[in-house]
C-alpha positions as a printed NumPy array, in Angstrom:
array([[15.812, 42.31 , 62.607],
       [14.99 , 38.958, 62.136],
       [16.351, 39.222, 58.424],
       [19.746, 41.443, 57.896],
       [22.486, 43.472, 59.776],
       [23.281, 47.045, 59.692],
       [26.966, 47.593, 61.402],
       [29.526, 50.041, 61.208],
       [32.883, 49.318, 60.564],
       [36.195, 51.564, 61.822],
       [38.906, 50.892, 60.886],
       [42.22 , 52.228, 62.372],
       [45.358, 52.168, 59.57 ],
       [46.765, 54.128, 62.493],
       [47.587, 51.463, 64.815],
       [50.87 , 48.709, 63.93 ],
       [50.313, 44.915, 63.411],
       [53.291, 42.721, 63.029],
       [53.231, 39.541, 61.468],
       [55.756, 36.914, 61.344],
       [54.586, 36.105, 57.802],
       [58.317, 35.709, 55.29 ],
       [56.44 , 36.283, 52.144],
       [54.534, 39.951, 52.017],
       [51.631, 39.752, 49.181],
       [52.494, 43.149, 46.835],
       [48.925, 44.444, 48.124],
       [49.496, 44.034, 51.987],
       [47.803, 41.217, 54.178],
       [45.023, 39.979, 53.59 ],
       [43.405, 39.426, 56.706],
       [42.625, 43.825, 57.27 ],
       [40.17 , 43.808, 54.54 ],
       [37.022, 44.488, 54.492],
       [36.309, 41.398, 52.661],
       [37.894, 39.151, 54.746],
       [36.232, 40.67 , 57.63 ],
       [32.285, 40.168, 56.186],
       [33.309, 36.527, 55.68 ],
       [34.981, 35.136, 58.694],
       [31.491, 36.895, 60.752],
       [29.896, 35.125, 58.415],
       [31.587, 31.435, 58.625],
       [31.691, 32.398, 62.299],
       [27.65 , 32.695, 62.619],
       [27.634, 30.327, 59.818],
       [29.587, 27.325, 62.528],
       [27.452, 28.404, 65.051],
       [23.647, 28.067, 63.369],
       [25.364, 24.659, 62.683],
       [25.898, 23.889, 65.952],
       [22.207, 24.539, 66.906],
       [21.076, 23.299, 64.403],
       [19.231, 26.407, 63.165],
       [18.028, 27.098, 59.689],
       [19.607, 29.736, 58.12 ],
       [20.884, 30.665, 54.821],
       [23.187, 34.271, 53.741],
       [22.019, 36.313, 50.795],
       [25.026, 35.358, 48.302],
       [27.167, 39.43 , 48.979],
       [26.813, 42.397, 51.488],
       [26.173, 45.608, 49.95 ],
       [28.825, 48.614, 51.747],
       [29.951, 51.801, 52.181],
       [32.625, 54.81 , 52.56 ],
       [31.568, 57.342, 55.086],
       [33.116, 59.85 , 54.516],
       [32.801, 62.662, 57.028],
       [31.217, 62.607, 60.512],
       [27.625, 64.018, 59.019],
       [27.105, 61.208, 56.909],
       [27.875, 58.766, 59.939],
       [25.678, 60.911, 61.66 ],
       [22.886, 60.336, 59.32 ],
       [23.5  , 55.817, 58.396],
       [23.775, 56.014, 62.156],
       [19.52 , 57.309, 62.83 ],
       [19.122, 54.928, 59.467],
       [20.281, 52.153, 62.105],
       [18.948, 52.565, 64.263],
       [15.375, 53.371, 64.01 ],
       [15.726, 50.646, 60.798],
       [13.539, 48.382, 63.272],
       [10.689, 50.045, 63.968],
       [10.654, 50.628, 59.693],
       [11.018, 47.173, 59.38 ],
       [ 7.728, 45.346, 59.741],
       [ 5.98 , 47.922, 56.834],
       [ 8.635, 47.21 , 54.609],
       [ 9.314, 44.501, 55.082],
       [ 6.324, 43.492, 52.151],
       [ 6.977, 46.571, 49.837],
       [ 7.465, 45.46 , 46.172],
       [10.596, 48.146, 46.789],
       [12.489, 46.556, 48.7  ],
       [14.35 , 44.056, 46.017],
       [16.17 , 41.888, 47.965],
       [12.633, 40.014, 49.256]])
């Protein structure tokens, strides 16, 4: 997609990570949450774009959804797979709130 990204992130909470930090937030480590992952991804892409002198800007936010079952996962995966074929038609639609 030329103007947006879709991704499915899977968090495996059964994996254990050991930390050398002596201080532990009462909310737990903040490096393993969605906001931290998105922030790191955006920072990396922004850095890469600057190094290539590209005119690049992020939309100021993101939409997230928790996938709760296999049926919903299949529907979302299908939506992502077919999204490029719809983009050409929908890019100038009045219903498209982000443009």
